[in-house]
Amino acid sequence: MSTIFSQIVEGEIPARIVYEDESTVAFLDVNPLAPGHTLVIPKDEYERLNDVPEDIATDLYATVHRLVPAVEEAVDADATTVAFNNGEAAGQEVPHVHCHLVPRFAGDGGGPIHAIAGDQPDLADDELDTIAEEIETRA
Ligand code: AMP
């Protein structure tokens, strides 16, 4: 069964589409965290960031790059929080990659990206070195 976002791409359910090209589309979030809260998605259905082919990932970032200033200007925002919830444990509810563009305003009561994770770990230097190595060997 296709995701709700694929149904938007197919025109089967309505959305306030603000941008569309061959491989990506952007539309207003139906339950906005701020005026102008926009979602940018690849038209094809991929559940997680790593599932997105490289060329489509490039297109996706190009659309994010294009939309950030458009959204900020449209709602006169001071800044934007740009985020992917990548996987269920990270809060992803719709299994179709989507980038949230959440306009931010001075004094809007929101927090920085650091506010979303759980308890911060207390990592020793050797643990940080090991983690860095583990990532580096896979990158
Ligand atoms: P996430 O928790 O990262 O998966 O975010 C899913 C987002 O999709 C939420 O912010 C929802 O408000 C939004 N959403 C769900 N259904 C629709 C829809 N039909 N049109 C626009 N946005 C939607």
mmCIF file with all atom_site columns, C-alpha atoms and ligand atoms in Angstrom:
data_model
loop_
_atom_site.group_PDB
_atom_site.id
_atom_site.type_symbol
_atom_site.label_atom_id
_atom_site.label_alt_id
_atom_site.label_comp_id
_atom_site.label_asym_id
_atom_site.label_entity_id
_atom_site.label_seq_id
_atom_site.pdbx_PDB_ins_code
_atom_site.Cartn_x
_atom_site.Cartn_y
_atom_site.Cartn_z
_atom_site.occupancy
_atom_site.B_iso_or_equiv
_atom_site.pdbx_formal_charge
_atom_site.auth_seq_id
_atom_site.auth_comp_id
_atom_site.auth_asym_id
_atom_site.auth_atom_id
_atom_site.pdbx_PDB_model_num
ATOM   1   C CA  . MET A 1 1   ? 0.000  0.000  0.000   1.00 0.00 ? 1   MET A CA  1
ATOM   2   C CA  . SER A 1 2   ? 1.355  3.415  -0.887  1.00 0.00 ? 2   SER A CA  1
ATOM   3   C CA  . THR A 1 3   ? 2.129  6.010  1.759   1.00 0.00 ? 3   THR A CA  1
ATOM   4   C CA  . ILE A 1 4   ? -0.036 9.051  2.333   1.00 0.00 ? 4   ILE A CA  1
ATOM   5   C CA  . PHE A 1 5   ? 2.716  11.114 0.706   1.00 0.00 ? 5   PHE A CA  1
ATOM   6   C CA  . SER A 1 6   ? 2.656  8.945  -2.420  1.00 0.00 ? 6   SER A CA  1
ATOM   7   C CA  . GLN A 1 7   ? -1.079 9.584  -2.542  1.00 0.00 ? 7   GLN A CA  1
ATOM   8   C CA  . ILE A 1 8   ? -0.306 13.327 -2.513  1.00 0.00 ? 8   ILE A CA  1
ATOM   9   C CA  . VAL A 1 9   ? 2.219  12.841 -5.332  1.00 0.00 ? 9   VAL A CA  1
ATOM   10  C CA  . GLU A 1 10  ? -0.411 10.947 -7.326  1.00 0.00 ? 10  GLU A CA  1
ATOM   11  C CA  . GLY A 1 11  ? -3.018 13.641 -6.682  1.00 0.00 ? 11  GLY A CA  1
ATOM   12  C CA  . GLU A 1 12  ? -5.250 11.154 -4.871  1.00 0.00 ? 12  GLU A CA  1
ATOM   13  C CA  . ILE A 1 13  ? -5.496 13.307 -1.756  1.00 0.00 ? 13  ILE A CA  1
ATOM   14  C CA  . PRO A 1 14  ? -5.284 17.082 -1.572  1.00 0.00 ? 14  PRO A CA  1
ATOM   15  C CA  . ALA A 1 15  ? -2.268 19.035 -0.360  1.00 0.00 ? 15  ALA A CA  1
ATOM   16  C CA  . ARG A 1 16  ? -1.050 22.597 -0.576  1.00 0.00 ? 16  ARG A CA  1
ATOM   17  C CA  . ILE A 1 17  ? 1.790  21.942 -2.991  1.00 0.00 ? 17  ILE A CA  1
ATOM   18  C CA  . VAL A 1 18  ? 4.281  24.806 -3.059  1.00 0.00 ? 18  VAL A CA  1
ATOM   19  C CA  . TYR A 1 19  ? 6.924  23.357 -5.395  1.00 0.00 ? 19  TYR A CA  1
ATOM   20  C CA  . GLU A 1 20  ? 7.276  20.398 -7.727  1.00 0.00 ? 20  GLU A CA  1
ATOM   21  C CA  . ASP A 1 21  ? 9.869  19.125 -10.181 1.00 0.00 ? 21  ASP A CA  1
ATOM   22  C CA  . GLU A 1 22  ? 10.640 15.810 -11.844 1.00 0.00 ? 22  GLU A CA  1
ATOM   23  C CA  . SER A 1 23  ? 11.761 13.974 -8.723  1.00 0.00 ? 23  SER A CA  1
ATOM   24  C CA  . THR A 1 24  ? 10.695 16.016 -5.691  1.00 0.00 ? 24  THR A CA  1
ATOM   25  C CA  . VAL A 1 25  ? 7.689  17.839 -4.305  1.00 0.00 ? 25  VAL A CA  1
ATOM   26  C CA  . ALA A 1 26  ? 7.125  20.213 -1.382  1.00 0.00 ? 26  ALA A CA  1
ATOM   27  C CA  . PHE A 1 27  ? 3.845  20.884 0.384   1.00 0.00 ? 27  PHE A CA  1
ATOM   28  C CA  . LEU A 1 28  ? 2.555  22.428 3.595   1.00 0.00 ? 28  LEU A CA  1
ATOM   29  C CA  . ASP A 1 29  ? 2.431  20.168 6.632   1.00 0.00 ? 29  ASP A CA  1
ATOM   30  C CA  . VAL A 1 30  ? -1.205 19.515 7.524   1.00 0.00 ? 30  VAL A CA  1
ATOM   31  C CA  . ASN A 1 31  ? -0.432 19.901 11.246  1.00 0.00 ? 31  ASN A CA  1
ATOM   32  C CA  . PRO A 1 32  ? 2.053  22.788 11.219  1.00 0.00 ? 32  PRO A CA  1
ATOM   33  C CA  . LEU A 1 33  ? 4.487  23.476 14.042  1.00 0.00 ? 33  LEU A CA  1
ATOM   34  C CA  . ALA A 1 34  ? 4.745  27.028 12.735  1.00 0.00 ? 34  ALA A CA  1
ATOM   35  C CA  . PRO A 1 35  ? 3.199  29.030 9.887   1.00 0.00 ? 35  PRO A CA  1
ATOM   36  C CA  . GLY A 1 36  ? 4.917  27.851 6.703   1.00 0.00 ? 36  GLY A CA  1
ATOM   37  C CA  . HIS A 1 37  ? 5.929  24.403 8.050   1.00 0.00 ? 37  HIS A CA  1
ATOM   38  C CA  . THR A 1 38  ? 6.745  22.618 4.804   1.00 0.00 ? 38  THR A CA  1
ATOM   39  C CA  . LEU A 1 39  ? 7.668  19.048 3.911   1.00 0.00 ? 39  LEU A CA  1
ATOM   40  C CA  . VAL A 1 40  ? 10.039 18.226 1.062   1.00 0.00 ? 40  VAL A CA  1
ATOM   41  C CA  . ILE A 1 41  ? 9.891  14.673 -0.279  1.00 0.00 ? 41  ILE A CA  1
ATOM   42  C CA  . PRO A 1 42  ? 11.233 12.549 -3.110  1.00 0.00 ? 42  PRO A CA  1
ATOM   43  C CA  . LYS A 1 43  ? 8.308  11.599 -5.351  1.00 0.00 ? 43  LYS A CA  1
ATOM   44  C CA  . ASP A 1 44  ? 9.327  7.966  -5.268  1.00 0.00 ? 44  ASP A CA  1
ATOM   45  C CA  . GLU A 1 45  ? 8.764  6.138  -2.025  1.00 0.00 ? 45  GLU A CA  1
ATOM   46  C CA  . TYR A 1 46  ? 11.848 5.449  0.118   1.00 0.00 ? 46  TYR A CA  1
ATOM   47  C CA  . GLU A 1 47  ? 11.449 4.759  3.798   1.00 0.00 ? 47  GLU A CA  1
ATOM   48  C CA  . ARG A 1 48  ? 14.795 5.970  5.108   1.00 0.00 ? 48  ARG A CA  1
ATOM   49  C CA  . LEU A 1 49  ? 17.483 8.384  4.019   1.00 0.00 ? 49  LEU A CA  1
ATOM   50  C CA  . ASN A 1 50  ? 19.880 5.565  3.160   1.00 0.00 ? 50  ASN A CA  1
ATOM   51  C CA  . ASP A 1 51  ? 17.307 4.043  0.816   1.00 0.00 ? 51  ASP A CA  1
ATOM   52  C CA  . VAL A 1 52  ? 17.352 7.151  -1.398  1.00 0.00 ? 52  VAL A CA  1
ATOM   53  C CA  . PRO A 1 53  ? 19.573 6.772  -4.484  1.00 0.00 ? 53  PRO A CA  1
ATOM   54  C CA  . GLU A 1 54  ? 22.391 9.305  -4.692  1.00 0.00 ? 54  GLU A CA  1
ATOM   55  C CA  . ASP A 1 55  ? 20.988 11.262 -7.646  1.00 0.00 ? 55  ASP A CA  1
ATOM   56  C CA  . ILE A 1 56  ? 17.609 11.640 -5.963  1.00 0.00 ? 56  ILE A CA  1
ATOM   57  C CA  . ALA A 1 57  ? 19.322 12.637 -2.704  1.00 0.00 ? 57  ALA A CA  1
ATOM   58  C CA  . THR A 1 58  ? 21.059 15.398 -4.641  1.00 0.00 ? 58  THR A CA  1
ATOM   59  C CA  . ASP A 1 59  ? 17.726 16.526 -6.098  1.00 0.00 ? 59  ASP A CA  1
ATOM   60  C CA  . LEU A 1 60  ? 16.151 16.422 -2.649  1.00 0.00 ? 60  LEU A CA  1
ATOM   61  C CA  . TYR A 1 61  ? 18.817 18.652 -1.154  1.00 0.00 ? 61  TYR A CA  1
ATOM   62  C CA  . ALA A 1 62  ? 18.516 21.036 -4.104  1.00 0.00 ? 62  ALA A CA  1
ATOM   63  C CA  . THR A 1 63  ? 14.806 21.408 -3.332  1.00 0.00 ? 63  THR A CA  1
ATOM   64  C CA  . VAL A 1 64  ? 15.521 21.963 0.368   1.00 0.00 ? 64  VAL A CA  1
ATOM   65  C CA  . HIS A 1 65  ? 18.093 24.589 -0.614  1.00 0.00 ? 65  HIS A CA  1
ATOM   66  C CA  . ARG A 1 66  ? 15.566 26.300 -2.855  1.00 0.00 ? 66  ARG A CA  1
ATOM   67  C CA  . LEU A 1 67  ? 12.673 26.149 -0.408  1.00 0.00 ? 67  LEU A CA  1
ATOM   68  C CA  . VAL A 1 68  ? 14.386 27.381 2.777   1.00 0.00 ? 68  VAL A CA  1
ATOM   69  C CA  . PRO A 1 69  ? 14.652 31.012 1.635   1.00 0.00 ? 69  PRO A CA  1
ATOM   70  C CA  . ALA A 1 70  ? 11.251 30.841 -0.077  1.00 0.00 ? 70  ALA A CA  1
ATOM   71  C CA  . VAL A 1 71  ? 9.558  29.672 3.112   1.00 0.00 ? 71  VAL A CA  1
ATOM   72  C CA  . GLU A 1 72  ? 11.453 32.110 5.358   1.00 0.00 ? 72  GLU A CA  1
ATOM   73  C CA  . GLU A 1 73  ? 10.558 35.055 3.142   1.00 0.00 ? 73  GLU A CA  1
ATOM   74  C CA  . ALA A 1 74  ? 6.941  33.970 2.757   1.00 0.00 ? 74  ALA A CA  1
ATOM   75  C CA  . VAL A 1 75  ? 6.258  33.983 6.498   1.00 0.00 ? 75  VAL A CA  1
ATOM   76  C CA  . ASP A 1 76  ? 8.926  36.532 7.499   1.00 0.00 ? 76  ASP A CA  1
ATOM   77  C CA  . ALA A 1 77  ? 10.760 33.975 9.652   1.00 0.00 ? 77  ALA A CA  1
ATOM   78  C CA  . ASP A 1 78  ? 14.033 34.685 11.419  1.00 0.00 ? 78  ASP A CA  1
ATOM   79  C CA  . ALA A 1 79  ? 15.434 31.176 10.906  1.00 0.00 ? 79  ALA A CA  1
ATOM   80  C CA  . THR A 1 80  ? 14.485 27.610 10.027  1.00 0.00 ? 80  THR A CA  1
ATOM   81  C CA  . THR A 1 81  ? 14.842 24.272 11.748  1.00 0.00 ? 81  THR A CA  1
ATOM   82  C CA  . VAL A 1 82  ? 15.554 21.713 9.020   1.00 0.00 ? 82  VAL A CA  1
ATOM   83  C CA  . ALA A 1 83  ? 15.158 18.100 10.084  1.00 0.00 ? 83  ALA A CA  1
ATOM   84  C CA  . PHE A 1 84  ? 14.528 14.520 9.030   1.00 0.00 ? 84  PHE A CA  1
ATOM   85  C CA  . ASN A 1 85  ? 13.087 12.041 11.488  1.00 0.00 ? 85  ASN A CA  1
ATOM   86  C CA  . ASN A 1 86  ? 14.974 9.052  10.079  1.00 0.00 ? 86  ASN A CA  1
ATOM   87  C CA  . GLY A 1 87  ? 13.352 5.872  11.384  1.00 0.00 ? 87  GLY A CA  1
ATOM   88  C CA  . GLU A 1 88  ? 10.578 5.086  13.831  1.00 0.00 ? 88  GLU A CA  1
ATOM   89  C CA  . ALA A 1 89  ? 12.788 5.382  16.934  1.00 0.00 ? 89  ALA A CA  1
ATOM   90  C CA  . ALA A 1 90  ? 13.595 8.924  15.827  1.00 0.00 ? 90  ALA A CA  1
ATOM   91  C CA  . GLY A 1 91  ? 9.917  9.812  15.607  1.00 0.00 ? 91  GLY A CA  1
ATOM   92  C CA  . GLN A 1 92  ? 9.291  9.094  11.929  1.00 0.00 ? 92  GLN A CA  1
ATOM   93  C CA  . GLU A 1 93  ? 5.604  8.397  11.495  1.00 0.00 ? 93  GLU A CA  1
ATOM   94  C CA  . VAL A 1 94  ? 5.242  8.412  7.727   1.00 0.00 ? 94  VAL A CA  1
ATOM   95  C CA  . PRO A 1 95  ? 7.545  5.792  6.121   1.00 0.00 ? 95  PRO A CA  1
ATOM   96  C CA  . HIS A 1 96  ? 8.354  8.008  3.149   1.00 0.00 ? 96  HIS A CA  1
ATOM   97  C CA  . VAL A 1 97  ? 11.457 10.194 3.492   1.00 0.00 ? 97  VAL A CA  1
ATOM   98  C CA  . HIS A 1 98  ? 10.509 13.789 4.225   1.00 0.00 ? 98  HIS A CA  1
ATOM   99  C CA  . CYS A 1 99  ? 12.440 16.845 5.267   1.00 0.00 ? 99  CYS A CA  1
ATOM   100 C CA  . HIS A 1 100 ? 10.722 19.203 7.690   1.00 0.00 ? 100 HIS A CA  1
ATOM   101 C CA  . LEU A 1 101 ? 11.303 22.911 7.119   1.00 0.00 ? 101 LEU A CA  1
ATOM   102 C CA  . VAL A 1 102 ? 10.017 24.569 10.274  1.00 0.00 ? 102 VAL A CA  1
ATOM   103 C CA  . PRO A 1 103 ? 10.159 28.365 10.217  1.00 0.00 ? 103 PRO A CA  1
ATOM   104 C CA  . ARG A 1 104 ? 11.484 29.801 13.461  1.00 0.00 ? 104 ARG A CA  1
ATOM   105 C CA  . PHE A 1 105 ? 10.917 33.168 15.040  1.00 0.00 ? 105 PHE A CA  1
ATOM   106 C CA  . ALA A 1 106 ? 12.855 34.938 17.754  1.00 0.00 ? 106 ALA A CA  1
ATOM   107 C CA  . GLY A 1 107 ? 11.192 34.089 21.066  1.00 0.00 ? 107 GLY A CA  1
ATOM   108 C CA  . ASP A 1 108 ? 8.899  31.437 19.553  1.00 0.00 ? 108 ASP A CA  1
ATOM   109 C CA  . GLY A 1 109 ? 9.356  29.186 22.585  1.00 0.00 ? 109 GLY A CA  1
ATOM   110 C CA  . GLY A 1 110 ? 10.937 26.380 20.577  1.00 0.00 ? 110 GLY A CA  1
ATOM   111 C CA  . GLY A 1 111 ? 14.300 24.840 21.342  1.00 0.00 ? 111 GLY A CA  1
ATOM   112 C CA  . PRO A 1 112 ? 17.421 23.985 19.394  1.00 0.00 ? 112 PRO A CA  1
ATOM   113 C CA  . ILE A 1 113 ? 17.929 20.569 17.757  1.00 0.00 ? 113 ILE A CA  1
ATOM   114 C CA  . HIS A 1 114 ? 19.708 19.519 20.978  1.00 0.00 ? 114 HIS A CA  1
ATOM   115 C CA  . ALA A 1 115 ? 16.358 19.620 22.753  1.00 0.00 ? 115 ALA A CA  1
ATOM   116 C CA  . ILE A 1 116 ? 14.923 16.637 20.855  1.00 0.00 ? 116 ILE A CA  1
ATOM   117 C CA  . ALA A 1 117 ? 17.136 13.792 22.062  1.00 0.00 ? 117 ALA A CA  1
ATOM   118 C CA  . GLY A 1 118 ? 16.849 12.002 25.399  1.00 0.00 ? 118 GLY A CA  1
ATOM   119 C CA  . ASP A 1 119 ? 19.346 12.160 28.222  1.00 0.00 ? 119 ASP A CA  1
ATOM   120 C CA  . GLN A 1 120 ? 22.743 13.274 26.965  1.00 0.00 ? 120 GLN A CA  1
ATOM   121 C CA  . PRO A 1 121 ? 25.416 10.572 27.331  1.00 0.00 ? 121 PRO A CA  1
ATOM   122 C CA  . ASP A 1 122 ? 28.579 11.236 29.297  1.00 0.00 ? 122 ASP A CA  1
ATOM   123 C CA  . LEU A 1 123 ? 31.240 9.827  26.958  1.00 0.00 ? 123 LEU A CA  1
ATOM   124 C CA  . ALA A 1 124 ? 34.901 9.437  27.868  1.00 0.00 ? 124 ALA A CA  1
ATOM   125 C CA  . ASP A 1 125 ? 37.615 10.443 25.391  1.00 0.00 ? 125 ASP A CA  1
ATOM   126 C CA  . ASP A 1 126 ? 38.455 6.827  24.493  1.00 0.00 ? 126 ASP A CA  1
ATOM   127 C CA  . GLU A 1 127 ? 34.797 6.084  23.812  1.00 0.00 ? 127 GLU A CA  1
ATOM   128 C CA  . LEU A 1 128 ? 34.588 9.134  21.547  1.00 0.00 ? 128 LEU A CA  1
ATOM   129 C CA  . ASP A 1 129 ? 37.756 7.995  19.744  1.00 0.00 ? 129 ASP A CA  1
ATOM   130 C CA  . THR A 1 130 ? 36.284 4.515  19.183  1.00 0.00 ? 130 THR A CA  1
ATOM   131 C CA  . ILE A 1 131 ? 32.993 5.903  17.904  1.00 0.00 ? 131 ILE A CA  1
ATOM   132 C CA  . ALA A 1 132 ? 34.790 8.284  15.550  1.00 0.00 ? 132 ALA A CA  1
ATOM   133 C CA  . GLU A 1 133 ? 36.885 5.398  14.194  1.00 0.00 ? 133 GLU A CA  1
ATOM   134 C CA  . GLU A 1 134 ? 33.848 3.167  13.730  1.00 0.00 ? 134 GLU A CA  1
ATOM   135 C CA  . ILE A 1 135 ? 32.112 5.894  11.730  1.00 0.00 ? 135 ILE A CA  1
ATOM   136 C CA  . GLU A 1 136 ? 35.220 6.808  9.738   1.00 0.00 ? 136 GLU A CA  1
ATOM   137 C CA  . THR A 1 137 ? 35.800 3.226  8.589   1.00 0.00 ? 137 THR A CA  1
ATOM   138 C CA  . ARG A 1 138 ? 32.236 3.063  7.263   1.00 0.00 ? 138 ARG A CA  1
ATOM   139 C CA  . ALA A 1 139 ? 32.048 6.520  5.680   1.00 0.00 ? 139 ALA A CA  1
HETATM 140 P P1  . AMP B 2 .   ? 7.155  12.540 10.867  1.00 0.00 ? 1   AMP B P1  1
HETATM 141 O O1  . AMP B 2 .   ? 6.722  12.426 12.291  1.00 0.00 ? 1   AMP B O1  1
HETATM 142 O O2  . AMP B 2 .   ? 8.537  13.087 10.705  1.00 0.00 ? 1   AMP B O2  1
HETATM 143 O O3  . AMP B 2 .   ? 6.935  11.254 10.101  1.00 0.00 ? 1   AMP B O3  1
HETATM 144 O O4  . AMP B 2 .   ? 6.240  13.655 10.236  1.00 0.00 ? 1   AMP B O4  1
HETATM 145 C C1  . AMP B 2 .   ? 5.107  13.393 9.491   1.00 0.00 ? 1   AMP B C1  1
HETATM 146 C C2  . AMP B 2 .   ? 4.476  14.723 9.205   1.00 0.00 ? 1   AMP B C2  1
HETATM 147 O O5  . AMP B 2 .   ? 3.550  14.564 8.162   1.00 0.00 ? 1   AMP B O5  1
HETATM 148 C C3  . AMP B 2 .   ? 3.729  15.333 10.393  1.00 0.00 ? 1   AMP B C3  1
HETATM 149 O O6  . AMP B 2 .   ? 4.272  16.616 10.689  1.00 0.00 ? 1   AMP B O6  1
HETATM 150 C C4  . AMP B 2 .   ? 2.294  15.421 9.893   1.00 0.00 ? 1   AMP B C4  1
HETATM 151 O O7  . AMP B 2 .   ? 1.624  16.565 10.354  1.00 0.00 ? 1   AMP B O7  1
HETATM 152 C C5  . AMP B 2 .   ? 2.471  15.426 8.381   1.00 0.00 ? 1   AMP B C5  1
HETATM 153 N N1  . AMP B 2 .   ? 1.354  14.920 7.603   1.00 0.00 ? 1   AMP B N1  1
HETATM 154 C C6  . AMP B 2 .   ? 0.696  13.759 7.795   1.00 0.00 ? 1   AMP B C6  1
HETATM 155 N N2  . AMP B 2 .   ? -0.270 13.617 6.853   1.00 0.00 ? 1   AMP B N2  1
HETATM 156 C C7  . AMP B 2 .   ? -0.184 14.704 6.051   1.00 0.00 ? 1   AMP B C7  1
HETATM 157 C C8  . AMP B 2 .   ? -0.915 15.157 4.901   1.00 0.00 ? 1   AMP B C8  1
HETATM 158 N N3  . AMP B 2 .   ? -1.916 14.448 4.395   1.00 0.00 ? 1   AMP B N3  1
HETATM 159 N N4  . AMP B 2 .   ? -0.559 16.341 4.350   1.00 0.00 ? 1   AMP B N4  1
HETATM 160 C C9  . AMP B 2 .   ? 0.437  17.070 4.860   1.00 0.00 ? 1   AMP B C9  1
HETATM 161 N N5  . AMP B 2 .   ? 1.164  16.697 5.927   1.00 0.00 ? 1   AMP B N5  1
HETATM 162 C C10 . AMP B 2 .   ? 0.846  15.544 6.522   1.00 0.00 ? 1   AMP B C10 1
#
